[in-house]
XYZ file of C-alpha atoms in Angstrom:
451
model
C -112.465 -10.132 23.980
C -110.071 -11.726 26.238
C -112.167 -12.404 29.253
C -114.888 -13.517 27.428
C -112.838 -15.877 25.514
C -111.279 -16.869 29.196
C -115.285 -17.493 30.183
C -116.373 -19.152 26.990
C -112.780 -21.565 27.683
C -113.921 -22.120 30.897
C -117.276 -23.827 30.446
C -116.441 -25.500 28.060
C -113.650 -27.283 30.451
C -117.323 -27.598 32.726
C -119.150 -29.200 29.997
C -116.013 -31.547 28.993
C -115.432 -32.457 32.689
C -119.300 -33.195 33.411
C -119.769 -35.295 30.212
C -116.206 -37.286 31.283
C -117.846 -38.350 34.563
C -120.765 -39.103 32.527
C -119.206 -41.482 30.475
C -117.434 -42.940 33.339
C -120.432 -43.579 35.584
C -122.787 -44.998 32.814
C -119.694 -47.293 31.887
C -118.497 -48.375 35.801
C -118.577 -51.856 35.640
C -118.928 -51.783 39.458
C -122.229 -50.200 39.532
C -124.046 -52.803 37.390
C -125.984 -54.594 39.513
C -125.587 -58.565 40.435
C -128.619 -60.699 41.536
C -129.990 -64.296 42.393
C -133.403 -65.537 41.844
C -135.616 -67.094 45.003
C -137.532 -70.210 45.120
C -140.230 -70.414 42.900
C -143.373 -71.687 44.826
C -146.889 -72.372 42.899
C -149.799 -72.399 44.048
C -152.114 -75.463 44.319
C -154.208 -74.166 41.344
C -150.857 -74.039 39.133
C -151.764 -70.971 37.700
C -149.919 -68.318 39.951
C -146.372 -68.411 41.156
C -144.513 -66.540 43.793
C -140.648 -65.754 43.635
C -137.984 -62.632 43.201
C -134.591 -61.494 43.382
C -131.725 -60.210 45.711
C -129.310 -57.797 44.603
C -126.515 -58.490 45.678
C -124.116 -55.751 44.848
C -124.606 -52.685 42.201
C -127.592 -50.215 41.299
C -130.917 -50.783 40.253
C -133.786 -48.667 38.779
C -136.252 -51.516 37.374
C -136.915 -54.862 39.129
C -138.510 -58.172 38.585
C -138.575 -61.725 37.176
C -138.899 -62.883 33.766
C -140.066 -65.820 32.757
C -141.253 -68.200 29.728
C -142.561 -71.745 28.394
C -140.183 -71.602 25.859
C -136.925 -69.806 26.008
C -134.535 -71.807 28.790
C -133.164 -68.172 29.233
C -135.834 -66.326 29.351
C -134.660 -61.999 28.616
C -136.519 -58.872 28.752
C -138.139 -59.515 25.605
C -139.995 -62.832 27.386
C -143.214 -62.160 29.821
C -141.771 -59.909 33.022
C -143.144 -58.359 36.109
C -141.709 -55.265 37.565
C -141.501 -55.421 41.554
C -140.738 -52.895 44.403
C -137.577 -53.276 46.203
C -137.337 -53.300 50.396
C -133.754 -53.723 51.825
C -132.352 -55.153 48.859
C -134.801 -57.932 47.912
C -138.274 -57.903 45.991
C -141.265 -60.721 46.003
C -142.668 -61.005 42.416
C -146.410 -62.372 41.974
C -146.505 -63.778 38.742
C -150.024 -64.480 37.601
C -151.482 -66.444 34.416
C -149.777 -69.469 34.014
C -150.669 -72.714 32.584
C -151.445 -75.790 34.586
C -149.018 -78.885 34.340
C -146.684 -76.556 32.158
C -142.880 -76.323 32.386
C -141.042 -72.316 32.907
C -137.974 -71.205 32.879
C -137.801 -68.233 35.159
C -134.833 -65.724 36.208
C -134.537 -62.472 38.051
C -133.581 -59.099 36.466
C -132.652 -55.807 37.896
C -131.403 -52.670 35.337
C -129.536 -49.714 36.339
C -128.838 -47.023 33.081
C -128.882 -49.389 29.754
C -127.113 -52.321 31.860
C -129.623 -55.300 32.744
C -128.797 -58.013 34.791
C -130.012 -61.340 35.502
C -129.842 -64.090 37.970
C -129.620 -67.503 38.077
C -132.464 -69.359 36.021
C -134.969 -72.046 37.593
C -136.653 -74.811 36.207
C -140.566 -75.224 37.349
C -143.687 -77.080 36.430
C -147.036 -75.981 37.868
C -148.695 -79.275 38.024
C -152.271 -80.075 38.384
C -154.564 -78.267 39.828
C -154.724 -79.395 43.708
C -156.782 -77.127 45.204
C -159.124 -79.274 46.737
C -155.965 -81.470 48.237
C -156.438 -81.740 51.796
C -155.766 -83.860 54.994
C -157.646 -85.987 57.410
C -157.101 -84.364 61.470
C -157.649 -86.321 64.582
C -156.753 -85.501 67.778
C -153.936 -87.828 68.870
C -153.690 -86.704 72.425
C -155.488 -84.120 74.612
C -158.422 -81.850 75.509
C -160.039 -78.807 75.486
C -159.744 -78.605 79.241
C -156.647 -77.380 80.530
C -154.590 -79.355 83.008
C -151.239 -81.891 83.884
C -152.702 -85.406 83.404
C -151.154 -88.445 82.260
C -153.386 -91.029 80.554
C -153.863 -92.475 77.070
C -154.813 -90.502 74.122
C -158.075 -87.642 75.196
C -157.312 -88.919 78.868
C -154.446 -86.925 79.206
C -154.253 -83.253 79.702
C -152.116 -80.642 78.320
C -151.422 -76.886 79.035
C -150.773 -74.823 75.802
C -148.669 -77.118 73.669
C -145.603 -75.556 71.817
C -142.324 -77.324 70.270
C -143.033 -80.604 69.181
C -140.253 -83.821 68.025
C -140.636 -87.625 67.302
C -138.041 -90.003 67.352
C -136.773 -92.777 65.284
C -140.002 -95.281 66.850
C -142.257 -92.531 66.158
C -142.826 -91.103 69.661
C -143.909 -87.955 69.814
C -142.205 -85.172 72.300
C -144.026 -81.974 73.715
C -142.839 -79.047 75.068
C -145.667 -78.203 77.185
C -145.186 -75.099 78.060
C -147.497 -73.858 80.822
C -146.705 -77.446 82.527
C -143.551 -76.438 82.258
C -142.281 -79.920 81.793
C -141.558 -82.231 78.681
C -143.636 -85.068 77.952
C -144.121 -87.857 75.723
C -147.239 -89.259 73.670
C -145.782 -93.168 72.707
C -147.616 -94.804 68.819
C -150.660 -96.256 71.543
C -151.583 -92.443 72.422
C -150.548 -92.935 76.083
C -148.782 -89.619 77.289
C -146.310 -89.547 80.290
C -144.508 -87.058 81.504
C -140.577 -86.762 80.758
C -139.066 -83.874 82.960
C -140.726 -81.105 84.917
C -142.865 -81.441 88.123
C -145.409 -79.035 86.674
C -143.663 -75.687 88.938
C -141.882 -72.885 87.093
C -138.061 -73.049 87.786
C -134.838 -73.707 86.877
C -133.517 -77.015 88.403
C -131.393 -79.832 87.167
C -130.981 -83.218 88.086
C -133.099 -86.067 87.526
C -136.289 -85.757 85.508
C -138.582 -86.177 88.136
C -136.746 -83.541 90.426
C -135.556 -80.867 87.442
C -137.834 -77.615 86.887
C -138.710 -75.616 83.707
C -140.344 -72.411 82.509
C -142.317 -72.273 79.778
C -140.041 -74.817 77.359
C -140.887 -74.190 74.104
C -138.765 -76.427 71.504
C -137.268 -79.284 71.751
C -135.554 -81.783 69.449
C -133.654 -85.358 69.498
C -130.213 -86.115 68.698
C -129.098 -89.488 67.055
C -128.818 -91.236 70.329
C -132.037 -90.390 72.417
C -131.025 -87.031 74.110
C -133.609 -84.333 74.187
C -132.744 -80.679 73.947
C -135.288 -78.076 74.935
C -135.461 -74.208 74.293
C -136.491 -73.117 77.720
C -137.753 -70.157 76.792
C -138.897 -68.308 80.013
C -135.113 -69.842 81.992
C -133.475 -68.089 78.609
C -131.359 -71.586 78.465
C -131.005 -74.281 76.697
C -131.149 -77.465 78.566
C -130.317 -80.974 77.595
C -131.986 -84.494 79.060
C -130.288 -87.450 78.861
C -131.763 -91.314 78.010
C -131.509 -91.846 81.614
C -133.007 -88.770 82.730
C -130.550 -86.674 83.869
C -131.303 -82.961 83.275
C -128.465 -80.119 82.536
C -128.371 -76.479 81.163
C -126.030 -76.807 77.986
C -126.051 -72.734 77.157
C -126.922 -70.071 79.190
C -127.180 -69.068 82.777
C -130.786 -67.605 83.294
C -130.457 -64.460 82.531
C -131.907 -62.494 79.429
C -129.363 -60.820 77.077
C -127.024 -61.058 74.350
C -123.144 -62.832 75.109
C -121.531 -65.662 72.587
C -119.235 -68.044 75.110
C -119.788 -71.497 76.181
C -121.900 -72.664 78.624
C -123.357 -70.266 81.386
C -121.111 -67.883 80.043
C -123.517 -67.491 77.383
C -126.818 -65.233 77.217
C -130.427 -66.083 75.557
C -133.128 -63.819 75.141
C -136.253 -66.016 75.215
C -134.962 -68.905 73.042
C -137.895 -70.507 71.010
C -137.434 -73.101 68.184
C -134.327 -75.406 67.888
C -133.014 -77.555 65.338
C -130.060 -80.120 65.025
C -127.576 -80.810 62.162
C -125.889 -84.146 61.444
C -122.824 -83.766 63.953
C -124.558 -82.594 66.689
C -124.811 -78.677 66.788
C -128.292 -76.681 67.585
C -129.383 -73.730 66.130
C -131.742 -71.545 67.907
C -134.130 -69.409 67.446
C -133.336 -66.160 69.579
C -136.618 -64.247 69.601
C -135.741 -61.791 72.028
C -132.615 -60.702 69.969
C -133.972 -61.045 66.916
C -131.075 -63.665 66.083
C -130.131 -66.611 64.617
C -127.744 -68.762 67.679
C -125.668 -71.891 67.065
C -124.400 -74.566 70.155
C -122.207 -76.772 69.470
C -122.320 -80.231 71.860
C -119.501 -78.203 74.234
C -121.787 -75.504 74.378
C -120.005 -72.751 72.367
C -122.742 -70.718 71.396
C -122.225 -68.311 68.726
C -124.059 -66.105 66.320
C -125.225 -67.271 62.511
C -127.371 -64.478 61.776
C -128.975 -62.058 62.571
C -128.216 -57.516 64.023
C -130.210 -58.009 66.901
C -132.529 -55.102 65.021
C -136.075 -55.830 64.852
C -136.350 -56.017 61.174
C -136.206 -57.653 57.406
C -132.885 -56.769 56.073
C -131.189 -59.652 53.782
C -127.568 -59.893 53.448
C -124.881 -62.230 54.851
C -124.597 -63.030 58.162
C -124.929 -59.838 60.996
C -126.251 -57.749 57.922
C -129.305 -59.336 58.036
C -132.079 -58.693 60.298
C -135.078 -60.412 61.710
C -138.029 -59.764 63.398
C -139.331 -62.135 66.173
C -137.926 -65.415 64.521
C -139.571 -68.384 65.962
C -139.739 -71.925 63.923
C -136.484 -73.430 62.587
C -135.697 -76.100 60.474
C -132.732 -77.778 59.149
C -132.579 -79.786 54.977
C -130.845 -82.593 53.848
C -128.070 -79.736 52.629
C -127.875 -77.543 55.806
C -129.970 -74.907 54.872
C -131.616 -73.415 57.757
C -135.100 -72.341 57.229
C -136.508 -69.839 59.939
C -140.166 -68.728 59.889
C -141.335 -65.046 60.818
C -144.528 -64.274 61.845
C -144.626 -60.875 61.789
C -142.778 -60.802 58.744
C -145.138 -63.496 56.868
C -142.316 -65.129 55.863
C -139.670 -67.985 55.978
C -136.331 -67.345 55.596
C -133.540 -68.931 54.436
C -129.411 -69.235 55.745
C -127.579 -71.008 52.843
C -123.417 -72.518 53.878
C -122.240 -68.979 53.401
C -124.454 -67.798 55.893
C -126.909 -65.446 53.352
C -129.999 -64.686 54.690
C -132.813 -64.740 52.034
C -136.454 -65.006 51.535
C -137.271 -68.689 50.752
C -141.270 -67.197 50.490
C -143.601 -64.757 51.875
C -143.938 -60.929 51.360
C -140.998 -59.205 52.073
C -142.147 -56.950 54.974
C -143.166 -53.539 53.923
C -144.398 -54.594 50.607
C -147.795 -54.337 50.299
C -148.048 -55.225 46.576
C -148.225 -58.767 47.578
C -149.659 -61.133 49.899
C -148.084 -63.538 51.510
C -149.873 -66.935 51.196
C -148.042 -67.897 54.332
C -150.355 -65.965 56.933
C -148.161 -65.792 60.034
C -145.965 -68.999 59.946
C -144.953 -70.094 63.519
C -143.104 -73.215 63.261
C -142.261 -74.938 60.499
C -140.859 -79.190 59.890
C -138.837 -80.438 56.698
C -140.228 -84.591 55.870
C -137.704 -87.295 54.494
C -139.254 -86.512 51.210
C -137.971 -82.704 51.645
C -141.642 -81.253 52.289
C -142.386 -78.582 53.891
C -145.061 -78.431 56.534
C -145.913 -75.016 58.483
C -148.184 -73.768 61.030
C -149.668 -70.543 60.198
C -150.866 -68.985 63.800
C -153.858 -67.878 61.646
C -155.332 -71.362 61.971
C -153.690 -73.548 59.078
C -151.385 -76.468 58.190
C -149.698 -75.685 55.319
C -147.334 -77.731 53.009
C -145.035 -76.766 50.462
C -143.885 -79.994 48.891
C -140.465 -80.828 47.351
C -141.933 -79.633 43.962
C -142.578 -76.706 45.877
C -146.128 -76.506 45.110
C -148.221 -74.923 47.950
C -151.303 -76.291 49.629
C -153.527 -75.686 52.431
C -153.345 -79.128 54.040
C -156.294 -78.447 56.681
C -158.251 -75.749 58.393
C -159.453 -71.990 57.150
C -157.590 -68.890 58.161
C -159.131 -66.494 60.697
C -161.419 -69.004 61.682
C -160.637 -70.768 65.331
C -161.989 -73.852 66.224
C -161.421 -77.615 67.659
C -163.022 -79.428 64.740
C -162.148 -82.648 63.425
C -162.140 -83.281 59.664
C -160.981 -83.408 56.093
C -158.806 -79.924 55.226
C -160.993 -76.812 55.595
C -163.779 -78.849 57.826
C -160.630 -79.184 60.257
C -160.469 -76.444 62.901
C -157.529 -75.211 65.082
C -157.204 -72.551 67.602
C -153.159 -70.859 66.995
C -151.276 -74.096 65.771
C -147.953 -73.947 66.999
C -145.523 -76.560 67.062
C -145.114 -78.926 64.219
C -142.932 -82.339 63.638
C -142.880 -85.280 60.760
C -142.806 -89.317 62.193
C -140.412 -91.509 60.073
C -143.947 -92.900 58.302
C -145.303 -89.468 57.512
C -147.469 -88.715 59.857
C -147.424 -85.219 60.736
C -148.659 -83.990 64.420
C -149.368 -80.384 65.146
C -150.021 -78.213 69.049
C -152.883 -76.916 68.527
C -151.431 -74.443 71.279
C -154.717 -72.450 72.358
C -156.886 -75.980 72.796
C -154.417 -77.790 74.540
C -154.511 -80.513 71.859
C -152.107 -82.723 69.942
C -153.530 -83.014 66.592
C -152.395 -85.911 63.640
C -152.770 -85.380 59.999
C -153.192 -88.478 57.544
């Protein structure tokens, strides 16, 4: 009787123990999860929306957005999707809305009988505008490849990349096959910047200084040019008065913050500039986000160097191939990722998250972004993107998403009004002062406009 009362005393210590930790687990505060809600992007029919979550600490079983006409703070009991998470994050399709309608919309994620929610936004799906579309011309350019100066289809270009315009409404190419920089003025006439047309890495004066395969460039507030050279692995910088200089890096691949050549690039591609001066950098071969300050200090924003799509803050984040970067009014950085079908977003604290696209791995949705390549913010805060596929795209401050001219998987050199407009792997994209918006139509060796 003794050892089975020692037995019968011992379980039920097991059972006591086992329900404790339980109780414990289901009430740990620290396990409940935390989230923010993504952008909320409609689509030009105003019926469909795309947005999600991010969890940013805490469990999770169930995931998705919730949304309503209605309720300002919109619950579980409100229309809801239920999403798949990858790495943290989740893209939720939500279908059957209302045209020119007002939601309120917020993520959720639930772990045991704790649901959370993030932080609610405010949208209208507006009018239907899927027939919205605009007029292409080609400013500059032909079909024929070469290094030609000349005005307007006189001129000759060799597979167009970065793109900038300046505060007269010059445009700026990065023509990398030339490798040289050269510049289209308002009248069409193109002349050439920097670059004799030989692969190399020489500075000096513009007509003497060589280049490999530049591939963005952008203007400061007083007329110097800064240029990804992409196949040097530097970043160079060309004065008003021509001078040429390498700002950050030394011309070899690989991964090294410092200033100057002390730094290393791994086939820089897009840059952008803030309001004081500093570039940020696209670092496709490292999969990284780079800043350079005017000294040259280059350091790292984002980014593990791991071919990937992780969110998270800073180095916890991954990214796969970046290549177009763009800076808003508030210092976001927006990065586009064509293998991830995506644009990204770096907020102040440095958190990497998905401003739209699919998340990559998740197949339950599809990204109306195609493969974005470069990407331009307006005055007005809209977005315009080239998707490699063969379309201008524009997500506008409303963020309301249109195709703004030519048809995906369909190549072509065709003038015209939105989908009658052809384009053979659009690259490069900038914004003029009076909205005009040029594209490098990369594979024709064209400079196209957009009205």
């Amino acid at each position: 009787m003794k050892k089975r009362s020692t037995i019968s005393n011992f379980l039920f210590i097991l059972i006591a123990v086992a329900f404790a930790a339980c109780s414990k687990k289901a009430d740990d505060t620290s396990l409940t999860p935390t989230l923010i809600t993504i952008p909320v992007v409609v689509d030009a029919a105003g019926t469909t929306a795309m947005t999600g979550g991010y969890l940013t600490s805490g469990l999770a079983t169930t995931y998705g957005v919730v949304y309503s006409s209605s309720n300002h703070t919109p619950t579980a009991n409100d229309k809801s999707t239920s999403d798949t998470v990858i790495y943290g994050s989740y893209v939720s399709k939500v279908t059957g809305l209302t045209p020119n309608t007002t939601y309120y919309l917020r993520a959720y994620a639930t772990y045991l009988d704790n649901t959370s929610y993030g932080n609610v936004i405010e949208f209208k799906t507006g009018a239907d505008m899927s027939n919205a579309g605009a007029t292409v011309s080609t400013f500059a350019g032909q079909l024929a490849e070469g290094f030609l100066n000349g005005n307007g289809t006189a001129a000759l270009f060799s597979h167009p990349m970065g793109l900038a315009t300046d505060a007269d409404g010059n445009v700026y190419v990065a023509d990398s096959f030339n490798s040289a920089i050269r510049k289209i003025a308002t009248d069409g006439t193109v002349t050439t910047v920097a670059g004799t047309g030989a692969i190399g890495l020489v500075n000096g004066s513009a007509a003497t200084a060589k280049f490999y395969a530049p591939s963005g460039l952008v203007l400061d507030a007083t007329g110097n040019i800064y240029v990804a050279d992409r196949g040097n692995n530097v970043i160079r910088k060309i004065t008003p008065a021509g001078e040429v200089t390498t700002l950050a890096g030394n011309g070899i691949a690989g991964y090294a913050n410092g200033t100057g050549a002390a730094a290393t690039f791994n086939t820089p591609t897009g840059i952008a500039i803030d309001a004081t001066g500093n570039l940020f950098v696209t670092d496709y071969g490292n999969n990284i986000i780079r800043k350079v300050t005017p000294a040259g200090v280059v350091t790292t924003i984002a980014g593990s160097r791991t071919a990937a799509y992780v969110e998270g803050t800073s180095t916890k984040a991954s990214f796969n191939k970046p290549t177009g970067i763009a800076l808003d009014a508030t210092g976001n950085i927006y990065v586009t990722e064509a293998l991830s079908h995506s644009i990204r977003v770096i907020n102040a604290d440095t958190l990497v998250t998905n401003f739209n696209g699919s998340t990559l791995g998740n197949s339950k949705v599809t990204s109306w972004l195609g493969s974005p390549n470069a990407i331009a913010i307006d005055a007005s805060g809209n977005f315009w993107i080239t998707d490699a596929a063969g379309r201008i795209l524009k997500i506008d401050a409303d963020r309301k998403f249109t195709v703004q001219a030519g048809v995906s998987g369909t190549t072509g050199s065709a003038n015209g009004v939105g989908a009658a407009a052809l384009f053979n792997n659009p690259t490069g994209i900038a914004v003029s002062k009076s909205g005009s918006v040029y594209v490098a139509d990369y594979d024709n060796n064209l400079i196209r406009k957009l009205n």
